[in-house]
Structures are given as structure tokens and as C-alpha cells.
XYZ file of C-alpha atoms in Angstrom:
616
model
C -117.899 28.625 206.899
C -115.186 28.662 209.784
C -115.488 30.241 213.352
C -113.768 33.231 212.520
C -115.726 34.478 208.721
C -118.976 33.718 211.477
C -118.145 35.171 214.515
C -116.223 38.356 213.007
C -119.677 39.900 211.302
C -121.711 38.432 214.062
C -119.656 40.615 216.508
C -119.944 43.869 214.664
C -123.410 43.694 213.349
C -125.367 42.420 216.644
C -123.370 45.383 218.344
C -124.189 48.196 216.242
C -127.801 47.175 215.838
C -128.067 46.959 219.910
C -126.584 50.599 220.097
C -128.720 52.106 217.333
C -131.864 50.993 219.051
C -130.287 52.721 222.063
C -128.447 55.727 221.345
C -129.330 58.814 222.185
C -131.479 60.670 219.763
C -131.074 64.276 222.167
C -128.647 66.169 223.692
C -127.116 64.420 226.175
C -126.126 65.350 229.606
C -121.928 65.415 229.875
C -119.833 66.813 227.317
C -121.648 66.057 224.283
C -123.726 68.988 224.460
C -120.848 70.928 224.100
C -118.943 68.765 221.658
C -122.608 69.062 219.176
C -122.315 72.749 219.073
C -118.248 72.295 218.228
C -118.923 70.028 215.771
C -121.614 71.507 214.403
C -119.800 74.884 214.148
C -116.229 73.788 213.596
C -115.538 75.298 217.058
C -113.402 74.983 219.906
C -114.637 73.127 223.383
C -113.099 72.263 226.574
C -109.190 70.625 227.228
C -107.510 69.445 225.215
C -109.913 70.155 222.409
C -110.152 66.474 220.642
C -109.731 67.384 216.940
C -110.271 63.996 215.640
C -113.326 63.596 217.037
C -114.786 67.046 216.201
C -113.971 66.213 212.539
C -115.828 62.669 212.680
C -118.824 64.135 214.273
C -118.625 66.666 211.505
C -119.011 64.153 209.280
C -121.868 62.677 210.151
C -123.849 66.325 211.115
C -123.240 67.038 207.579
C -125.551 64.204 206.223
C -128.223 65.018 209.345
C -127.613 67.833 211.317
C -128.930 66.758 214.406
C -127.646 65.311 217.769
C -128.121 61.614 217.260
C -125.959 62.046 214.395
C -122.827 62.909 216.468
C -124.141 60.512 219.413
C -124.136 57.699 216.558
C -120.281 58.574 216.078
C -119.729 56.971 219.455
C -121.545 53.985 218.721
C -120.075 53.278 215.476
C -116.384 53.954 217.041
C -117.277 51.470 219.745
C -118.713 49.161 217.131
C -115.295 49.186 215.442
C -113.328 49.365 218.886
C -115.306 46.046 220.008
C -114.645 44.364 216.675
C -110.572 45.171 217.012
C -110.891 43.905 220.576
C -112.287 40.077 219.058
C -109.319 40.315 216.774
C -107.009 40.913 219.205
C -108.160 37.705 220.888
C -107.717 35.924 217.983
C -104.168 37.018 217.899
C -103.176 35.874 221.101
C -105.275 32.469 220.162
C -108.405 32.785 221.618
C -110.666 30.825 219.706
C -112.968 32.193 217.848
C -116.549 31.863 219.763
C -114.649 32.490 223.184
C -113.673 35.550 221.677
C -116.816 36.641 220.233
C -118.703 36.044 223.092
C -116.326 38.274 225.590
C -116.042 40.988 222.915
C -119.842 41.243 223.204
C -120.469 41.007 226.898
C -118.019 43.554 227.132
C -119.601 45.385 224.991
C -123.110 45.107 226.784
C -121.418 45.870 229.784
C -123.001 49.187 231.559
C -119.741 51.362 231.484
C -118.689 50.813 228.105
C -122.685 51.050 226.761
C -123.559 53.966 228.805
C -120.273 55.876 227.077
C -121.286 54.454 223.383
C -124.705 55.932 223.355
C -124.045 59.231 224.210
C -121.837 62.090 222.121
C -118.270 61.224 224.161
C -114.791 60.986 223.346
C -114.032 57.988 225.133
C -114.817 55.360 223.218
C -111.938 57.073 220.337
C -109.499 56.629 223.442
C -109.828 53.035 223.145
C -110.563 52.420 219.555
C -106.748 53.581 219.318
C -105.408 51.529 222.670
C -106.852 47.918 220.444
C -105.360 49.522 217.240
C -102.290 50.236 218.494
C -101.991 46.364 220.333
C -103.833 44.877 217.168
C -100.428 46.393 215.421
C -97.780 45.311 218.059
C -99.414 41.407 217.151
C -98.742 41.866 213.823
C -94.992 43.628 214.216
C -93.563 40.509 213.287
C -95.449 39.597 210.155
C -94.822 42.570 208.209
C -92.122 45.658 208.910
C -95.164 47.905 207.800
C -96.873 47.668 211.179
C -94.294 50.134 212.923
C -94.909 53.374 211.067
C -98.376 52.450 211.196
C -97.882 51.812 215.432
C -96.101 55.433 215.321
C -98.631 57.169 213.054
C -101.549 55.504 215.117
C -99.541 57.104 218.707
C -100.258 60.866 216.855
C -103.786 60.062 216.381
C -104.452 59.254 219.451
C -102.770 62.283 220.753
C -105.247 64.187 218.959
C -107.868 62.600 221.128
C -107.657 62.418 224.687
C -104.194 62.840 226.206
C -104.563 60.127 228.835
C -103.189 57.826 225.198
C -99.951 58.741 226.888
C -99.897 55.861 229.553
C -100.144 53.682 226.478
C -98.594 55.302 223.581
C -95.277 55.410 225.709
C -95.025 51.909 227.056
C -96.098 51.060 223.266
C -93.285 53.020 221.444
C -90.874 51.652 223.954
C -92.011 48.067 222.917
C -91.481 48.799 219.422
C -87.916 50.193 219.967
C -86.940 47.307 222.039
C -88.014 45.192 219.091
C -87.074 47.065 216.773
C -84.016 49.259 216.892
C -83.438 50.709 213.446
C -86.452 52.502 213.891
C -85.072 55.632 211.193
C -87.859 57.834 210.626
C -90.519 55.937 211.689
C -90.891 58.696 215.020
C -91.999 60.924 212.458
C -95.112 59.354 212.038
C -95.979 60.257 215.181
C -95.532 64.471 214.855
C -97.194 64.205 211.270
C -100.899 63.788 212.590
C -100.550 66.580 215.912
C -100.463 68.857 212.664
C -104.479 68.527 214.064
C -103.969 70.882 216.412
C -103.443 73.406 213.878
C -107.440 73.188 213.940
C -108.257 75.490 216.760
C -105.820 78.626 216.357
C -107.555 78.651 212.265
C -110.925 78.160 213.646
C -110.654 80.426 216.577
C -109.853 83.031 213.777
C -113.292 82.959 212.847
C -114.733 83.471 216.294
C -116.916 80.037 216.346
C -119.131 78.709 219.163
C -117.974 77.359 221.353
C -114.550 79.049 220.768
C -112.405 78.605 224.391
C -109.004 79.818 225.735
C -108.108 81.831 222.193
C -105.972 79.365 220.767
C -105.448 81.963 218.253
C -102.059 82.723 220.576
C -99.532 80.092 221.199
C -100.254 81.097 224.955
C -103.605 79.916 224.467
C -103.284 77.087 222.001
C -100.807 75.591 224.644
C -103.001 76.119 227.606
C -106.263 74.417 225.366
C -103.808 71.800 224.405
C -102.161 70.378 227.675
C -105.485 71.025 229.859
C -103.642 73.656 232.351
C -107.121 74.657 233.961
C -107.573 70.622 234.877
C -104.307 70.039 236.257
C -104.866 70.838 239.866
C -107.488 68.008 239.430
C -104.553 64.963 238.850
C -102.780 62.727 241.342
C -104.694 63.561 244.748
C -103.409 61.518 246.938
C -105.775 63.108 250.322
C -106.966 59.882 251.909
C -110.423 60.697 251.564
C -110.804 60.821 247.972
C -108.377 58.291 247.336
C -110.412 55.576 249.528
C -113.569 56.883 247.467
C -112.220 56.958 244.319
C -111.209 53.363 244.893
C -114.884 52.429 245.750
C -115.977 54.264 243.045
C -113.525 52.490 240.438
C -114.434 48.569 242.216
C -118.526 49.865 242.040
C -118.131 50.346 237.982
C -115.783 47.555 237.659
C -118.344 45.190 239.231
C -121.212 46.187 236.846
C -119.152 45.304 233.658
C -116.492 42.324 234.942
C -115.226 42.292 238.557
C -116.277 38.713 239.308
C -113.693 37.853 236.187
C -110.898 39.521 237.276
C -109.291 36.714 239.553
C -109.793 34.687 235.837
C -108.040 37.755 234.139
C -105.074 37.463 236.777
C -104.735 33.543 235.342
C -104.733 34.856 231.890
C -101.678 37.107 233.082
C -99.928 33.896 234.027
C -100.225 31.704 231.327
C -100.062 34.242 228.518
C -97.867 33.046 226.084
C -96.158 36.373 224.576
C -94.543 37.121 227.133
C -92.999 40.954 226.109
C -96.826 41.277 225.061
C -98.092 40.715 228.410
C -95.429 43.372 230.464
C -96.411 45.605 228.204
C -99.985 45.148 228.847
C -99.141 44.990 233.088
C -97.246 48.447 232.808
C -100.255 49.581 230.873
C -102.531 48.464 233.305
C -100.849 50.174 236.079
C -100.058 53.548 235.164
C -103.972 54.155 233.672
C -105.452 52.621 236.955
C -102.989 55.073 238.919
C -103.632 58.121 236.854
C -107.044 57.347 236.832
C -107.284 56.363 240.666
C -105.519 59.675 241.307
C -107.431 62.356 239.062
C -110.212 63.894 240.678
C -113.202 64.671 238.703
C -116.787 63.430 239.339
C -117.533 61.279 236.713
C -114.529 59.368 235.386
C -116.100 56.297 234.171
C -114.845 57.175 230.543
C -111.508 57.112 232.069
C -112.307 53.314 232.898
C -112.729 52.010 229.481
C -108.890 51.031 228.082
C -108.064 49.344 231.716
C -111.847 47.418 231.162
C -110.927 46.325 227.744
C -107.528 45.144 228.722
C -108.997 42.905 231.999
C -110.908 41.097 229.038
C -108.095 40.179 226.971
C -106.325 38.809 230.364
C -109.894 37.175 231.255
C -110.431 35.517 227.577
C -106.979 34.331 227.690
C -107.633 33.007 231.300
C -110.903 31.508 230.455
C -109.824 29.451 227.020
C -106.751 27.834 229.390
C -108.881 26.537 232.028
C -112.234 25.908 230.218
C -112.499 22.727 227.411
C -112.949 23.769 224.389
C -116.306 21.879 223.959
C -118.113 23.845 226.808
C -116.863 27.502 225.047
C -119.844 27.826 223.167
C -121.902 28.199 226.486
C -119.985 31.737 226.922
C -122.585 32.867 224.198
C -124.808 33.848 226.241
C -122.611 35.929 228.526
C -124.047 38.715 226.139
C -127.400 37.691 226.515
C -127.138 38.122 230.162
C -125.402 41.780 229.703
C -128.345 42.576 227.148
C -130.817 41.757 229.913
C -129.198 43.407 232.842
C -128.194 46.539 231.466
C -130.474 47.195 228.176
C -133.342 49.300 230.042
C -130.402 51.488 232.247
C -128.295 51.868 228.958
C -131.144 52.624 226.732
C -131.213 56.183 226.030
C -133.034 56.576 222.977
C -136.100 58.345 224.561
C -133.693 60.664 227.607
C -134.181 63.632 226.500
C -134.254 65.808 230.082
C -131.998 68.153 228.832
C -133.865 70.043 225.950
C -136.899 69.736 227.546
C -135.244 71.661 230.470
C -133.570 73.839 228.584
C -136.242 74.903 225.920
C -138.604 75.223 229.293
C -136.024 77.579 230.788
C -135.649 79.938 227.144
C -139.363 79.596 225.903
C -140.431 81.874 229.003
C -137.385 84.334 229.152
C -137.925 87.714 227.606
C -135.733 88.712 225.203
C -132.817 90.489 226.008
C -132.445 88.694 229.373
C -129.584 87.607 230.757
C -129.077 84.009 232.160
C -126.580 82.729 234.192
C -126.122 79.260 235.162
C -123.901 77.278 237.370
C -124.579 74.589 235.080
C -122.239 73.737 232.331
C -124.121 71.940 230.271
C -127.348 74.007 230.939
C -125.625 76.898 229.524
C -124.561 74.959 226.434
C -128.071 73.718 225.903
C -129.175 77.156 226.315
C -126.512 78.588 223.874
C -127.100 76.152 221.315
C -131.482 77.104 221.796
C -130.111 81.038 221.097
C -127.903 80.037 218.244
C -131.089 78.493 216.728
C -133.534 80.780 218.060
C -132.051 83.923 218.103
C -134.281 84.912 220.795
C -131.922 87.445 221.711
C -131.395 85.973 225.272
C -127.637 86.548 226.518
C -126.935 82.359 228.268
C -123.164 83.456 230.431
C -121.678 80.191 231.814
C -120.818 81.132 235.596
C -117.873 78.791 235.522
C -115.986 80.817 232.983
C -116.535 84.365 234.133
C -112.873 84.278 236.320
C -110.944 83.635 232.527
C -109.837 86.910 230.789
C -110.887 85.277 227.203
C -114.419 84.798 228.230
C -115.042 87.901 229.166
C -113.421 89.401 226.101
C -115.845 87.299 223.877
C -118.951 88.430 226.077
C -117.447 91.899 225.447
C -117.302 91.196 221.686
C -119.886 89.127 221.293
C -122.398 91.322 223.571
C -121.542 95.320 222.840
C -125.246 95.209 224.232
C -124.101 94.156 228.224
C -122.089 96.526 231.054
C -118.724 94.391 231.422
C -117.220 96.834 234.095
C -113.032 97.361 234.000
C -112.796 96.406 237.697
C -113.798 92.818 235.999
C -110.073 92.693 234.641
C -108.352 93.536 238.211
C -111.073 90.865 239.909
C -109.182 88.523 237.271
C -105.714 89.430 237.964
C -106.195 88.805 241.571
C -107.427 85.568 240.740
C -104.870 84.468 238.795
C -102.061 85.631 241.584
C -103.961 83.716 244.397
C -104.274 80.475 242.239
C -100.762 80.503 242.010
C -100.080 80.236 246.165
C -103.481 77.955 246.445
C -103.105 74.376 247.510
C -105.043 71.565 244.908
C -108.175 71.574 247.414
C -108.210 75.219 247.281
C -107.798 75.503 243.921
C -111.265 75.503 243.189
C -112.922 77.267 246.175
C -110.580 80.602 245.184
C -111.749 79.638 241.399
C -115.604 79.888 242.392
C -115.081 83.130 244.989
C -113.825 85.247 241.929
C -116.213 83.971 239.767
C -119.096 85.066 242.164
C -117.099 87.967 242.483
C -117.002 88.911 238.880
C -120.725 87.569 238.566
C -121.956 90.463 241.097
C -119.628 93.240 239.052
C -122.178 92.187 235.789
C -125.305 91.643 237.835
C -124.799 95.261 239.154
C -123.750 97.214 236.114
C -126.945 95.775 234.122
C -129.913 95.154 236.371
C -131.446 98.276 236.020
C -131.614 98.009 232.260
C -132.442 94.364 231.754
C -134.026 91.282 233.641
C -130.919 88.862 234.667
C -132.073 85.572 235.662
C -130.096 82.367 237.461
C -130.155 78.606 236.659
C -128.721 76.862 239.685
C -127.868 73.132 239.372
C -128.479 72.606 242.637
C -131.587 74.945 244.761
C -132.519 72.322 247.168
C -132.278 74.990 250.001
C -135.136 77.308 248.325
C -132.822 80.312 248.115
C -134.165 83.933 248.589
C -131.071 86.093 248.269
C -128.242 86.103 246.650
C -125.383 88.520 248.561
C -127.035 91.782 249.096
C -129.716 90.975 246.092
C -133.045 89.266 246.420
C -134.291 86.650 244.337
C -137.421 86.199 242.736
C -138.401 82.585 241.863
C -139.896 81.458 238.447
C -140.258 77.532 239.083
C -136.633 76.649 237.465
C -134.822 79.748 237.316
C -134.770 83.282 239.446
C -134.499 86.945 238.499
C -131.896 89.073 240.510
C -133.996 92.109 241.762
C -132.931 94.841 244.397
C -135.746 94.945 246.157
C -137.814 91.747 247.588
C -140.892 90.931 245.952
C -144.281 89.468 247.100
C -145.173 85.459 246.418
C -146.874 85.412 242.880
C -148.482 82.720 241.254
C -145.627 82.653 238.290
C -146.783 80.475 235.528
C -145.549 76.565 235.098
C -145.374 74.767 231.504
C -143.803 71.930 231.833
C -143.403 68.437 230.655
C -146.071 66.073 231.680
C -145.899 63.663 234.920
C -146.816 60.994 232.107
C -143.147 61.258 230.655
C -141.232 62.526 234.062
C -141.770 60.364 237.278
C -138.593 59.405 239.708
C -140.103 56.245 240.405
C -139.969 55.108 236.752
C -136.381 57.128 235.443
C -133.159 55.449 235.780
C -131.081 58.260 234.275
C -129.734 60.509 237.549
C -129.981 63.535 235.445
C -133.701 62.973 234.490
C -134.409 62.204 237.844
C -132.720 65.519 238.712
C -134.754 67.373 236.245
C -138.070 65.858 237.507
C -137.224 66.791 241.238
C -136.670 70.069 239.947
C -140.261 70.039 237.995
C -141.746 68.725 241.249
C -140.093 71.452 243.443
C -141.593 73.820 241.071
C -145.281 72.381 241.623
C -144.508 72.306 245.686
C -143.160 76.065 245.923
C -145.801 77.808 243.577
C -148.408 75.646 245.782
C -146.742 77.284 249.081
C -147.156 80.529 247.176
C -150.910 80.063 246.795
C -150.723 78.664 250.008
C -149.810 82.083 251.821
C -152.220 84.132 249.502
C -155.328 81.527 250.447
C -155.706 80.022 247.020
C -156.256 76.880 248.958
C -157.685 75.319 245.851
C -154.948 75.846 243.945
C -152.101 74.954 246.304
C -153.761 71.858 246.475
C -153.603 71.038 242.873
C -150.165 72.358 242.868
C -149.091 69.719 245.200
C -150.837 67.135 243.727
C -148.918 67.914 240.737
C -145.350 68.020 242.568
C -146.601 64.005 243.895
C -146.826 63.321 240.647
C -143.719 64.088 239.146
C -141.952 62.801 242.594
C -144.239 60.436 244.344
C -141.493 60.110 247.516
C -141.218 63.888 248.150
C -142.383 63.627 251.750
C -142.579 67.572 252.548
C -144.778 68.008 250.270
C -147.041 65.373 251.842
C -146.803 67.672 255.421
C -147.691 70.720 252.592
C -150.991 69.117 251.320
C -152.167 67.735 254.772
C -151.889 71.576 255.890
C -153.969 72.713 252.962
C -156.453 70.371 253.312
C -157.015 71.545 256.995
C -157.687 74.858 255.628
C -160.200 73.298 253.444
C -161.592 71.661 255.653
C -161.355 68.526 254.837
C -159.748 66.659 258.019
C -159.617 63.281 256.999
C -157.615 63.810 254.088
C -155.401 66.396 255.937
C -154.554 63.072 258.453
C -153.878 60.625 256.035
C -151.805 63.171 253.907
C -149.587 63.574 257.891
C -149.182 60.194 258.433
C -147.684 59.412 255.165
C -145.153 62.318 256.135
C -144.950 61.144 259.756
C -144.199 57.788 258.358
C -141.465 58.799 255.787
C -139.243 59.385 258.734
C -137.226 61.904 256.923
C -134.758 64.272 259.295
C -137.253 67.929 258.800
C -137.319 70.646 261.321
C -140.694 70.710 260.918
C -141.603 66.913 262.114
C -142.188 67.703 265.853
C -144.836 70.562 264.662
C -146.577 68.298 262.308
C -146.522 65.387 264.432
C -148.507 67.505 267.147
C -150.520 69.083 264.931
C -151.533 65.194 263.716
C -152.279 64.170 266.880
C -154.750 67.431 267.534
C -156.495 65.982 264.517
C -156.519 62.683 266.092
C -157.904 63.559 269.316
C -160.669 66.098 267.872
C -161.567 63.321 265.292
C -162.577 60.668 268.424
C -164.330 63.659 270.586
């Protein structure tokens, strides 16, 4: 058997047997919460939509309709992306177990794992970026390979629309080439016939079903991602000199130490129109991506990744002897053991159990809002199942006039007051004058804006409740409304209520502890289940259930054994209790902890009282 009929299999099947054992079997944090309920529906999610993805997940939901069906799309398109990247080195004459073993450390690599295990449409983005190269190779064989190029650009269109930066340079390769192209262009308009998806769909009201692409208005504003262009090419200093750190950071954990190797490759790559073409891809996706401003961009990292290891396999079988190649076999091996625990996400499922925590204990015909995109989704998608009749409204959609016509619609039920509609218009006129950083600061005013107009025209018919991502700061009102907390969530109320020992179900500390999570949003989720514990212990605290604040903060230790307050909390307790020497050593862990807390100059006194009583 030669190199290549070994190395070819060995490449595809040790990949997608690494990512089954790891993919997600829940819904996932990120956008594939959204993109389950789209594919499962037929529906219509965020900019610019991604058809061809939707349709693949759909797919596979049809044989199992549950979420590690559409997470296992990813893997399976990263399987195949991986396997087109190893014949893409074979093309520019890698040899055969050089390539195989860079195809799989790059595949093992944290990015590109993390973004294969998880419902995302990254992976797609580069699947078509090795296609389309895989068929620039083979332009010269066989005349074939250019409608194929041109059909593949379309695709890829329907995707992610960041397949510009390389569908262009591509096409312009081709031409170059190529110059009695005829109707080969064609090929690329005949697949954007795709987009017809969402204005049939949104004909049949689906959920998700955004920016009524049912109008060419809204099928163009879906489309080209309007609401996310303020977010591309910041060039402020600030985030520019981050976004830079950021971008080295996740380059380092899949290949950074490689790159200078990669830059060799560059030089002595022998097709040399190939290897522009790959430069002038390089740079414009590392400056679009350098320049767009969105928190987590690491998907947006993959094609410029892939391409570095090309340029580094090329580098690597120039300056290494063939006879030592086979040691690069256990590059993998090393990526397997550095990133399989972080990238193994097959038991993360943080998410539902926050979500079906929040919905088990709201009463129906509640309304929730949360500042938490995918909170709301998991939520929806709960109701959709459930029909609990709770009302989940997404707080970062209430300033767009098509959302509140669907809650109107959708919810005859609800007070949507008209002044709603002129809080919108206003909007829209002041987003026109704002500046990209205060873009989103007029965005969120109007949407708190709009979210008081529905607090106010329903609270005194039904209980309206809040999920905020982020409650570090304990918050008792809200504007001129008070807020009563229920351990994850509040309840607007007009008037201020008294502590209450609310009622907490939640997962155990057995399965949620911050010292043994990797996942940031798990470890989120469990500070939030160990706030929970700490607050409802205050609670009992003030109403001298000293007993059961103690448990309570036991509990919150638990869940978050570095949560230093609460430390200061139980030492208190204990006091009251009577029970000095555990109120002491419960202080000097806090006292120790040196965390910045108003309250360390009154608990370091009140320590040393205990101190000084203890030797009298």
C-alpha cells in the first residue's frame, strides 16, 4: 500500500472518531442555539442567514432530532475540510506522512477543535476556502475545474460572507489563467438562488424568523448584515492593539511557534501565481478580521490558520530530510494531549441546565426578558417544547420594528404600547448621526427605553421577570422599579419587597465546581449558582435563620470554592452562632484572599476583636 491510499483514510477516520467522542451532545453556548431552533424549524436566524448550513443541519435533525445532531454537522464538515487540507499538500508535493501529520495537528489544534464540536458555521467557511484552492491545483489538468471554482464561489456565498476576501482574489486567479472564461461567471449567481430560502420561509412565520425577509427591504438587510456593520474596520488604537493580542493569544495555542517555518514555505514555494494568491489571501482576512470588532472572533481565525499550515508543511518538507518526516506523527499526539480535556465538550451542558432551571420555576404566563442572547433562545426553544405558556422577549431586539410586530402577532396576549413605534423611529434617526463607538450605547438606551414602555403596560396583569448575563453588582432596582430576586432571575415589582427565603433547585456542586470547569460559560453559570446560595444565605442572614444561612453558604463554597465574600459571610454567621473559632478561621481565609472589598477594613477589625477576646 503507498503513503497516500494510508495516510488519506488515516487522516479522516482518526479525526472524526476524536470529534465524535467530543462533540457536544447539548446546546451549546454561541450561535448554535439559535442555528438548532432554525434548523430545526426551517427558520430564519441572525446575518446573513447561512442557508447552506441550515439545510445540512436539517439533514441530520431529520434522522435524530436533537442538538448533537446539528453539532455533529460541524464535525463532519471539519472532518472533510481537514481531509481537503492533506490533499492540498499533496498537490503542492508535500509528501504524504508530512502531510498527514500537519493536517491532524491542525486539526487537534484548540481553535479549530473548539469550533468543530459545537453547532457553528465556521468550519463551512473553510471547507469551501480548501475546495476552492484544491480546484485552482487542478485548473490545469482538466478545463472542468473552472465552473466548478465559480459554482464553489456561490456556495460559499451562501455561508458566511467573509468567503469574499477569498472568492475574489480566487476568481481573479482563474481569469488571469484563464481568459475565455464564457459563462462560467454564471456558476457563481446559480447557487445565491439560496437566498430565496428566507423570504419563502418567513412566509410561514417560523422560529426564529428575523428582519422579515419576506420584503426585499428586509431580505437585503438579513443578507448583507446591515445591523453588524458598525462593528467592521475599527481602527481606535485601543481595540486594535487588543485585537492584535487577542489574534497572537489564539494563534499561539494552535501554531505560532511555526509561523517563522510557514514564512520559509512562502519562499521556496514552487507555484509561484499559487503562492500570491495565497499572500493576498492572507492579508485581506487577517485585516478584516484584525479590524471587525466582535467579542469572540476565533471562527473568523480558521481560513488564515489553515493557510499558515500549507506555508508551514511546505516550509517544513524543504528544510527537514525526508527520513526524519515520520517523527511529525506525533505532532497530533501532542495536540490530542494538550487540548483533548479543554476541547472535550461532550458532557457541557450549562446551558439547558440553566435554562430549564430558569423556566421550570416561572409561572405560566410570565414574561421573561433577558439580556442574554442565547439565554433567550434556550428559553424559546424550552417554550416551543413545553408550551408552558411563558412569553421569553430577547432585550437585544426590542429597538427593531419587526420584532415587535412578531411579539404583537405572536403575543395578542401582551400590552405593546404605540409610543413603542415613535421610541423606534427615534432610534433609527439617532443611529444614523452616531459615531461606530456610539453605535451601540444609543442601540441599548432605546432598547431599555422600549423595555420600560412593556414592563409598564403589563405589570399589573402578569409577573415579568429579568435574566441578566451579568448581576455581579446584586441589583435592587431597575429605573424607578424595584426588583425582587429569585436566585437567577428577578421579578419587576412597583413596590419593594421584604428578603424571602425564595426556593433554589439547582444542579448539584458534584457536576458544577469552578475549580474543576474549563468551559468560561460553565464557569459563568456556576458563579451564578453560587451567588444564588450566598444571597438567599444573606437573606436568612437578616431574618436570623442563622442555621440556614450557614448551610446556604456552605453551599455557594461549594459550587465556587474561591468566592472570598462569602468566606467574610460565613465567619459573620458563625459569630452569631456562636461558634468563634470557626467564625476566625472562616476571616482569615477572607483576610488572606486579599481581594479589593469595601468591607475588608471592617472585617479585619472585627477579626482581630476575636483575636484578642480569644487570648483574654
Amino acid at each position: 500500500m503507498s503513503e497516500k491510499n494510508f495516510t488519506l483514510p488515516l487522516v479522516g477516520f482518526t479525526t472524526i472518531i476524536v470529534y465524535l467522542l467530543t462533540t457536544s451532545r447539548y446546546l451549546p453556548w454561541g450561535d448554535g442555539v439559535e442555528f438548532y431552533l432554525a434548523a430545526r424549524n426551517l427558520g430564519v436566524p441572525h446575518p446573513s442567514g447561512y442557508p447552506l448550513f441550515l439545510l445540512f443541519g436539517r439533514i441530520l435533525l431529520s434522522i435524530s432530532d436533537t442538538p448533537f445532531s446539528l453539532n455533529l454537522t460541524t464535525a463532519i464538515i471539519t472532518t472533510i475540510s481537514i481531509t481537503f487540507l492533506y490533499l492540498i499538500m499533496i498537490r503542492v508535493k508535500v509528501q504524504p506522512v508530512l502531510a498527514a501529520g500537519l493536517s491532524l495537528f491542525f486539526g487537534f489544534g484548540r481553535i479549530i477543535w473548539l469550533q468543530s464540536v459545537v453547532a457553528e458555521i465556521y468550519s463551512l467557511n473553510l471547507l469551501f476556502l480548501f475546495l476552492i484552492l484544491y480546484a485552482l491545483l487542478r485548473l490545469d489538468e482538466d478545463e472542468k475545474f473552472v465552473p466548478i471554482t465559480f459554482y464553489l464561489s456561490g456556495l460559499a456565498l451562501t455561508n458566511h460572507l467573509t468567503s469574499i476576501f477569498y472568492i475574489i482574489p480566487s476568481l481573479v486567479y482563474i481569469s488571469l489563467k484563464n481568459r475565455r472564461l464564457g459563462l462560467y461567471p454564471l456558476f457563481t449567481i446559480l447557487p445565491l438562488s439560496l437566498y430565496l430560502y428566507f423570504p419563502i420561509r418567513s412566509s410561514a412565520n417560523p422560529t426564529p424568523n428575523l428582519f422579515n425577509p419576506e420584503s426585499l427591504g428586509g431580505l437585503i438587510e438579513l443578507v448583507s448584515g446591515k445591523v453588524f456593520h458598525y462593528r467592521s474596520f475599527f481602527t481606535t488604537g485601543n481595540y486594535l492593539s487588543k485585537s492584535i493580542v487577542d489574534f497572537l493569544s489564539s494563534f499561539w495555542h494552535q501554531s505560532l511557534i511555526l509561523i517563522p517555518i510557514g514564512i520559509y514555505g512562502i519562499i521556496r514555494f514552487s507555484k509561484k501565481e499559487l503562492r500570491n494568491l495565497i499572500v493576498v489571501i492572507l492579508a485581506a482576512l487577517t485585516t478584516y478580521t484584525l479590524l471587525y470588532n466582535i467579542p469572540d472572533k476565533e471562527g473568523y481565525y480558521l481560513p488564515i490558520l489553515g493557510l499558515w499550515t500549507i506555508l508551514i508543511a511546505i516550509g517544513i518538507g524543504n528544510l527537514l530530510p525526508r527520513r526524519y518526516e515520520a517523527v511529525l506523527l506525533t505532532l497530533p499526539a501532542i495536540g490530542l494531549l494538550l487540548n483533548y480535556k479543554t476541547c472535550n465538550y461532550s458532557k457541557e451542558s450549562s446551558l439547558e441546565d440553566l435554562c430549564q432551571t430558569i423556566y421550570k420555576n416561572l409561572p405560566r404566563g410570565s414574561i421573561i426578558i433577558s439580556d442574554d442572547y442565547f439565554v433567550y433562545y434556550g428559553l424559546l426553544n424550552l417554550e416551543l417544547k413545553k408550551a408552558g405558556g411563558i412569553i421569553p422577549i430577547c432585550d437585544f431586539y426590542l429597538r427593531l420594528d419587526w420584532y415587535i410586530n412578531q411579539l404583537r402577532e405572536g403575543y395578542a396576549e401582551i400590552g405593546m404600547p404605540e409610543g413603542i413605534d415613535n421610541l423606534i423611529e427615534e432610534c433609527d434617526r439617532r443611529l444614523l448621526s452616531a459615531n461606530r463607538i456610539g453605535y451601540g450605547e444609543v442601540s441599548k438606551r432605546y432598547c431599555h427605553m422600549i423595555r420600560r414602555e412593556i414592563i409598564g403596560a403589563n405589570i399589573d396583569y402578569r409577573p415579568i421577570f429579568l435574566y441578566l448575563y451579568d448581576d455581579s453588582d446584586w441589583p435592587r432596582r431597575w429605573l424607578d422599579l424595584h426588583l425582587k430576586y429569585y436566585g437567577l432571575y428577578y421579578q419587576f415589582q412597583v413596590e419593594p419587597a421584604p428578603p424571602e427565603v425564595f426556593p433554589l433547585s439547582l444542579p448539584s456542586p458534584d457536576r458544577y465546581r469552578t475549580d474543576r470547569l474549563i468551559d468560561k460559560d460553565a464557569i459563568t453559570v456556576t458563579k451564578k449558582f453560587a451567588a444564588a446560595y450566598n444571597r438567599r444565605g444573606i437573606y436568612r442572614f437578616q431574618m436570623n435563620e442563622i442555621t440556614g444561612a450557614i448551610s446556604d453558604f456552605k453551599t455557594a463554597l461549594e459550587y465556587y470554592p474561591d468566592y472570598y465574600q462569602v468566606f467574610s459571610n460565613l465567619g459573620i454567621a458563625y459569630i452569631s452562632s456562636g461558634d468563634t473559632s470557626q467564625a476566625i478561621d472562616n476571616l482569615k481565609i477572607y483576610l488572606n484572599s486579599g481581594i479589593a472589598d469595601p468591607k475588608m477594613g471592617m472585617i479585619r477589625r472585627l477579626y482581630q476583636r476575636l483575636i484578642k477576646d480569644g487570648d483574654n
